[in-house]
Coordinates of C-alpha atoms and ligand atoms in Angstrom, one line a residue:
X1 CA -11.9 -16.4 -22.2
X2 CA -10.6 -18.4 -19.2
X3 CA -10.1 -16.4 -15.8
X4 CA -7.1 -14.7 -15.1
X5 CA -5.5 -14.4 -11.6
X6 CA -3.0 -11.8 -10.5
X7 CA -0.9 -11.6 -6.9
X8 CA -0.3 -8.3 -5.7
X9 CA 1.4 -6.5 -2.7
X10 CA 1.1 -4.4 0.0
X11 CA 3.5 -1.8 0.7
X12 CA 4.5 0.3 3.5
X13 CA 5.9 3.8 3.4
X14 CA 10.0 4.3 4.2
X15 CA 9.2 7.8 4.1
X16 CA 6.5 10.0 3.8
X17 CA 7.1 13.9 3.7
X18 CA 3.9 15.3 3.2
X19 CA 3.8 19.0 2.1
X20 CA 1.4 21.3 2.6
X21 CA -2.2 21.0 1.1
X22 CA -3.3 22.0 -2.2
X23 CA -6.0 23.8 -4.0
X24 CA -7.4 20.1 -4.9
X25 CA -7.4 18.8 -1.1
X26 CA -4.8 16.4 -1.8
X27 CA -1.2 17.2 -0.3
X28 CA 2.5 17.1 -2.3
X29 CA 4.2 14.2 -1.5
X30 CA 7.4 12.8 -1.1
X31 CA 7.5 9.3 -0.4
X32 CA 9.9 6.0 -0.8
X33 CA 7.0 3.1 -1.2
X34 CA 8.3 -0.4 -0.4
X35 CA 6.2 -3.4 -1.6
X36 CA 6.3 -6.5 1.2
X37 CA 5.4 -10.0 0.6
X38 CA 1.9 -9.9 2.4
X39 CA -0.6 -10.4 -0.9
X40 CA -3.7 -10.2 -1.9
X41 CA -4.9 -12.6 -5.1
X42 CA -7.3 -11.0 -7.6
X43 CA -9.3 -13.4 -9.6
X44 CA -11.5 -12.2 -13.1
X45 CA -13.0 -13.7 -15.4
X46 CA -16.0 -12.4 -18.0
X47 CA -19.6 -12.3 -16.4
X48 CA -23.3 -10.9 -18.0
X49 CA -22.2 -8.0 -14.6
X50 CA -20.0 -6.7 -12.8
X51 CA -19.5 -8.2 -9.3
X52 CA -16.6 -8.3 -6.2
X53 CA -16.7 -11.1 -4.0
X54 CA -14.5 -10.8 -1.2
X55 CA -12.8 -13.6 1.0
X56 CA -10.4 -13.8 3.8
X57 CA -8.9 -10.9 5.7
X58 CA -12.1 -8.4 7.0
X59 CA -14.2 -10.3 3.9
X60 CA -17.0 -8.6 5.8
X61 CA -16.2 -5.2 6.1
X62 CA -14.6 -4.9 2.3
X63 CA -17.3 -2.9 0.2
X64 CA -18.8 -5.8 -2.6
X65 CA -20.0 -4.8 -6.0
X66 CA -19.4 -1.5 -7.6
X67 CA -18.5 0.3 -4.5
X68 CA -15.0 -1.5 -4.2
X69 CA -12.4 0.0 -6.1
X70 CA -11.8 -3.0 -7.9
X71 CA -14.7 -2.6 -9.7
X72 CA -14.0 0.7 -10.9
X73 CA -10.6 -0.4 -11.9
X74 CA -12.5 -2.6 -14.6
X75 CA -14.7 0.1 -15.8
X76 CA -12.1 2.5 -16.1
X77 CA -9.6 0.1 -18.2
X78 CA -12.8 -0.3 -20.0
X79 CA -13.0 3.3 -21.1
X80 CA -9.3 3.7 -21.6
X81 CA -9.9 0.9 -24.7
X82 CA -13.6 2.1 -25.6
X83 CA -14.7 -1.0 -24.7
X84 CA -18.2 -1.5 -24.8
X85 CA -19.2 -4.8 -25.0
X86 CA -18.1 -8.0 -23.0
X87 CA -16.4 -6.0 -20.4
X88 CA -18.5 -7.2 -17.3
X89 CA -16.6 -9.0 -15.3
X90 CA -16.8 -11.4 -12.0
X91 CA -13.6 -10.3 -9.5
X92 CA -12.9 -12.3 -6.4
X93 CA -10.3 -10.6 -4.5
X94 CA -8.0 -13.2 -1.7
X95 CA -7.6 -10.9 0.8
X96 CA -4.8 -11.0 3.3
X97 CA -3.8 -7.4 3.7
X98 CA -5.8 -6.0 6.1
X99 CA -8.4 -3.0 5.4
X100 CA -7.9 0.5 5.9
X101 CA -4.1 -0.3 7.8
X102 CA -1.9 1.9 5.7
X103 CA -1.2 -0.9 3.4
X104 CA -2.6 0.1 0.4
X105 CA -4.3 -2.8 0.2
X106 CA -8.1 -1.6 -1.7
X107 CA -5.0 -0.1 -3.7
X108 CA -3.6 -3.5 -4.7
X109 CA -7.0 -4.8 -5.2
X110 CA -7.5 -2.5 -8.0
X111 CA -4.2 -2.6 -9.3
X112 CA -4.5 -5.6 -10.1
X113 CA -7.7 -5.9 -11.2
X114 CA -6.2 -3.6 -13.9
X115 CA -3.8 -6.2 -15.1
X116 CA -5.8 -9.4 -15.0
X117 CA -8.6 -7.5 -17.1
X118 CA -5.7 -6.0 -19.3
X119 CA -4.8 -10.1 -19.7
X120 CA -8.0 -11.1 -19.8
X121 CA -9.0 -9.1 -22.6
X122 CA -5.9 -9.1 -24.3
X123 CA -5.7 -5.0 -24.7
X124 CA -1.8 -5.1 -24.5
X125 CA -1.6 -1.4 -22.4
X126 CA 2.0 -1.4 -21.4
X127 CA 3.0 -0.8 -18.6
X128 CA 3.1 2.6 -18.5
X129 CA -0.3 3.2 -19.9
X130 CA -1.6 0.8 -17.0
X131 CA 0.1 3.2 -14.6
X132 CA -1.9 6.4 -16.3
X133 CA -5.2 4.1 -15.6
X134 CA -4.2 3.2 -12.1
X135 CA -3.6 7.1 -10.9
X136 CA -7.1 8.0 -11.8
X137 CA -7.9 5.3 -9.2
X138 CA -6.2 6.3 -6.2
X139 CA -2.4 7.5 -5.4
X140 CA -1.0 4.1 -4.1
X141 CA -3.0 2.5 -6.6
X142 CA 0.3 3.2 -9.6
X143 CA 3.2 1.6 -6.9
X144 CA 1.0 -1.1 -6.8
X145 CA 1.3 -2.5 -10.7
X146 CA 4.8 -1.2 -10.1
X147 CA 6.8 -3.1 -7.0
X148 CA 9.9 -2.8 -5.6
X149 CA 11.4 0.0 -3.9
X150 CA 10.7 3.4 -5.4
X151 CA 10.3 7.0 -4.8
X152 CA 6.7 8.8 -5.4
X153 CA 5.9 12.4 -5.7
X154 CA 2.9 14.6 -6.7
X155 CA 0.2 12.9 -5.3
X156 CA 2.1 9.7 -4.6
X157 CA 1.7 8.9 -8.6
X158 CA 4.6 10.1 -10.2
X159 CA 6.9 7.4 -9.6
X160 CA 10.8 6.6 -9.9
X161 CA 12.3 2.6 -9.3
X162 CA 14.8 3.4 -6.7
X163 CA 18.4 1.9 -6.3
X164 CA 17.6 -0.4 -3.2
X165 CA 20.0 -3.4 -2.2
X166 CA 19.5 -6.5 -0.5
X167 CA 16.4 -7.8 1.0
X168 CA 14.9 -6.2 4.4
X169 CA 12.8 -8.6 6.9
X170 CA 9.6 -6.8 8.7
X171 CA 7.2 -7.5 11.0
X172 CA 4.2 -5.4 10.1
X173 CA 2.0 -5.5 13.4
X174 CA -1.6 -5.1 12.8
X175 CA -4.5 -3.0 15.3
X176 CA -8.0 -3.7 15.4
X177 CA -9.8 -1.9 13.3
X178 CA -8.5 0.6 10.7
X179 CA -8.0 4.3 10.3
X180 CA -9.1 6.3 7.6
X181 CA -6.7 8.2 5.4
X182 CA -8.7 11.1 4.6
X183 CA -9.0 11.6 8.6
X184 CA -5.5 10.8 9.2
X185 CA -4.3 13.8 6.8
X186 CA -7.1 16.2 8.2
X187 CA -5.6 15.4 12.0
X188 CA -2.2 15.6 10.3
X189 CA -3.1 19.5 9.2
X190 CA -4.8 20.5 12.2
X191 CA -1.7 19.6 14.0
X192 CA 0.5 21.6 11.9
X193 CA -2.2 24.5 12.3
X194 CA -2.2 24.1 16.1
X195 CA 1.8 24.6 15.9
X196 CA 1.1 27.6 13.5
X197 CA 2.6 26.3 10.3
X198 CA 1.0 24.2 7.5
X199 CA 4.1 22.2 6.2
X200 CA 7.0 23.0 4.8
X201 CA 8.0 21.6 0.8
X202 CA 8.3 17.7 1.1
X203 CA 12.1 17.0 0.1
X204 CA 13.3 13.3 -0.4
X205 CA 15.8 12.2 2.2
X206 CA 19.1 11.3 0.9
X207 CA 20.1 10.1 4.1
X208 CA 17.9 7.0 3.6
X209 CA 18.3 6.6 -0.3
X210 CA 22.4 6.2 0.9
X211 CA 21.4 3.7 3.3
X212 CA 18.8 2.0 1.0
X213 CA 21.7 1.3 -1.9
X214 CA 24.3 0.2 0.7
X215 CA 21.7 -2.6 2.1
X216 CA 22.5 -2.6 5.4
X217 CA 19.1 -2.9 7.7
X218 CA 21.3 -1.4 10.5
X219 CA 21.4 1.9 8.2
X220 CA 18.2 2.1 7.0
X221 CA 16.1 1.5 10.4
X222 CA 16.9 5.0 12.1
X223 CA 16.2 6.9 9.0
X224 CA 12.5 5.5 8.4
X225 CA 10.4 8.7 8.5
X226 CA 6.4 8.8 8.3
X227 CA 4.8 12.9 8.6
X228 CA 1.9 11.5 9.5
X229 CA 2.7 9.7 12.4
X230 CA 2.0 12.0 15.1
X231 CA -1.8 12.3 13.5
X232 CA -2.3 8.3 13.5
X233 CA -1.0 8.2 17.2
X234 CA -2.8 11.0 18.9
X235 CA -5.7 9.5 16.4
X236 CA -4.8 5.9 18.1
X237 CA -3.0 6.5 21.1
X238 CA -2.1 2.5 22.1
X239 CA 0.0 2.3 18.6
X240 CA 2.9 4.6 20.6
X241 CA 3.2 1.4 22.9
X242 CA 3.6 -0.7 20.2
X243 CA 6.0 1.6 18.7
X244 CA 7.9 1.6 22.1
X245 CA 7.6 -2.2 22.5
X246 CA 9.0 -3.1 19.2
X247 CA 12.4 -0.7 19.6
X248 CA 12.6 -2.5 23.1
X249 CA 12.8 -5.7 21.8
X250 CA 15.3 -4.4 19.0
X251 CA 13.6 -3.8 15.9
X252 CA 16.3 -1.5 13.9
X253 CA 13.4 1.0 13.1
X254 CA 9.8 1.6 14.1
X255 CA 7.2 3.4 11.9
X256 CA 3.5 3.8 11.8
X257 CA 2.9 2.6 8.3
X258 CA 1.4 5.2 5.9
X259 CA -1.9 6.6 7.8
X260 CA -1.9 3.9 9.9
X261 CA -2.7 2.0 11.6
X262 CA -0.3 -1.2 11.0
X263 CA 2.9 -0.5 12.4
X264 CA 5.8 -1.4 10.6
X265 CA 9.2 -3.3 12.4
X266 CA 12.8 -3.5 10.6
X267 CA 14.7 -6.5 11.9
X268 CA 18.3 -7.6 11.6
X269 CA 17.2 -10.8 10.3
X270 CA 14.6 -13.3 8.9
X271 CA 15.2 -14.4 12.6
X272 CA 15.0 -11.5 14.7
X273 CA 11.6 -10.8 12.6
X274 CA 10.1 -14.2 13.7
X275 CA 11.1 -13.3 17.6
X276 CA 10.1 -9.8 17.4
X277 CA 6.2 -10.9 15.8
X278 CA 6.4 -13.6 19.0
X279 CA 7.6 -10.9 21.3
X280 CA 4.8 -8.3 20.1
X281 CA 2.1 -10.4 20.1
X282 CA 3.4 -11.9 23.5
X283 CA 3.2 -8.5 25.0
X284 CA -0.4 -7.8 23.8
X285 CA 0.1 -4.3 21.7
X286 CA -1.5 -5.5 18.4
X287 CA -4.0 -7.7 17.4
X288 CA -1.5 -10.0 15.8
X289 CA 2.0 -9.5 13.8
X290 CA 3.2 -11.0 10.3
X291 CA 6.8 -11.4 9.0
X292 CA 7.3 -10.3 5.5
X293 CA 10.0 -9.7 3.3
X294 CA 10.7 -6.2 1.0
X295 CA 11.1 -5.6 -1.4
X296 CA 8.4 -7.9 -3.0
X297 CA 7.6 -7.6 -6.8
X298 CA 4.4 -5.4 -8.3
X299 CA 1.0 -6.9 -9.6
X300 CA 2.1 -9.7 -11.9
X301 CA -0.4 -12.8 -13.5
X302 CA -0.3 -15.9 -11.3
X303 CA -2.3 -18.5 -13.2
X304 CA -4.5 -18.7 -16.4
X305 CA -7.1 -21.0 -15.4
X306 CA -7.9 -23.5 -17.8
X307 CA -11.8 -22.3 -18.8
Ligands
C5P401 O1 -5.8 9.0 -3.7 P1 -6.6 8.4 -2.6 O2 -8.0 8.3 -3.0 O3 -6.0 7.1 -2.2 O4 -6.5 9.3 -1.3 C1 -7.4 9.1 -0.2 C2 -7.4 10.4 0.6 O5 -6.1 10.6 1.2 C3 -7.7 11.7 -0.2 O6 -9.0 11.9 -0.3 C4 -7.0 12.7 0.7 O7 -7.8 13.1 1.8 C5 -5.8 12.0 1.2 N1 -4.6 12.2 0.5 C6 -4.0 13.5 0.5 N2 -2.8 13.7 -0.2 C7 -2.3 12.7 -0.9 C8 -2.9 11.4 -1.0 C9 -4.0 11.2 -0.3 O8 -4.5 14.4 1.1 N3 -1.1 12.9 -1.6

């Protein structure tokens, strides 16, 4: 069996209407996820155990072995066939996307995983059985096989492509050190409770699935909504300058992405994103800012190694 090696995106949230929180801890969503062109590569190939080795991006503070999602991304495609031999694996994960940012990127990681081991082993799941795999995993972990534009609801898992048009430029600006999610939600409902409410019923926007089919950035940027926002900014208090500083130097919209802490710019153009990322970084809000283009394609095989 020669190794298998799959690409796979990060995304960031065009909205994220979070509802109010259920019996199982986890909270009804509406979102619109967007994949961006900022990758991690996911390499696997057979092995007498299961190991992660990480590289790149926060290499060190990415959990190795069986703690990393990736991991249980093999063990779990390996139940799904009853797979009981030869299903240790070696993965070594590329990183780029940044950990714990709101970029879904331990997501990625696994989604991939799930379709280089799908290849490797030459199960055939389509698809949409991948996707069934993928939401015992983790709620971003289904967009992530998937791509594109497209609207998620339940947890995040139930999935529909959207009609998008055209192609977006971003500049996702990172912060040091990341935020956790299951924090970021908590803070999000203790706000809520503090304002006496606990959410209302999380309702797509048409307003930005209109300006997402016309293609125009100019329509899309002031209807880019994130619930939890106000949680990962009084959690982070410095990414509201960076929020300000962007929309000063023109970015169409501004958004914390997901639970944060990357922030998300829309430009005009590819080159309005390369002077924005110069401008941001220039004015020292973020530890550094990338230019990426949505929307990018899901987890697809890169290379086949020859063994
Ligand atoms: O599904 P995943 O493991 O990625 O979720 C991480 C955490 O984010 C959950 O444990 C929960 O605290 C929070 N979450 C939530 N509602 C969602 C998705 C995630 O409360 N729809």
């Amino acid at each position: 069996m020669t190794p298998v090696t799959v690409r796979v995106p990060a995304k960031v949230n065009l909205q994220l209407s979070v509802g109010p929180q259920r019996d199982d801890g986890y909270h009804d969503l509406v979102t619109v996820f967007h994949a961006v062109s900022l990758f991690d590569e996911v390499t696997v190939r057979p092995a007498d155990r299961t190991s992660v080795r990480v590289t790149g991006q926060d290499a060190a503070s990415v959990p190795a072995g069986r703690a990393n999602l990736a991991a249980r991304a093999a063990s779990a495609l390996a139940a799904r066939l009853h797979r009981r031999s030869k299903s240790a694996v070696h993965i070594e994960i590329r990183k780029r996307i940044p950990m714990a940012a709101g970029l879904a990127g331990g997501s990625a990681d696994a989604a991939a995983t799930l379709v280089a081991c799908n290849d490797l082993w030459g199960a055939g799941l389509s698809p949409a059985e991948l996707r069934e795999v993928a939401a015992g995993l983790g709620s971003d972990v289904p967009f992530a096989l998937l791509g594109g534009t497209a609207v998620g609801q339940g947890r995040g898992e139930r999935l529909t492509a959207a009609l998008a048009a055209g192609t977006y430029h971003w500049v996702l600006a990172f912060a040091a050190g990341g935020l956790s999610t299951p924090e970021v939600y908590a803070t999000c409902d203790r706000l809520r409770a503090a304002r006496g409410g606990n959410g209302t019923e999380a309702i797509l926007s048409t307003e930005l699935m209109a300006a997402l089919r016309s293609g125009d950035p100019a329509a899309v940027g002031p209807q880019l909504s994130n619930d939890l926002q106000p949680a990962a900014v009084s959690l982070r208090p410095g990414l509201r300058r960076a929020l300000d500083a962007g929309r000063e130097f023109g970015a169409l919209g501004a958004i914390v992405s997901g639970s944060g802490p990357t922030c998300a710019f829309l430009a005009a153009s590819a080159g309005h994103a390369r002077e924005l990322a110069v401008s941001l970084t220039g004015a020292g809000v973020c530890r550094g800012a990338v230019r990426v283009r949505g929307p990018a394609a899901g987890a697809a095989v890169v290379a086949a190694e020859p063994g």
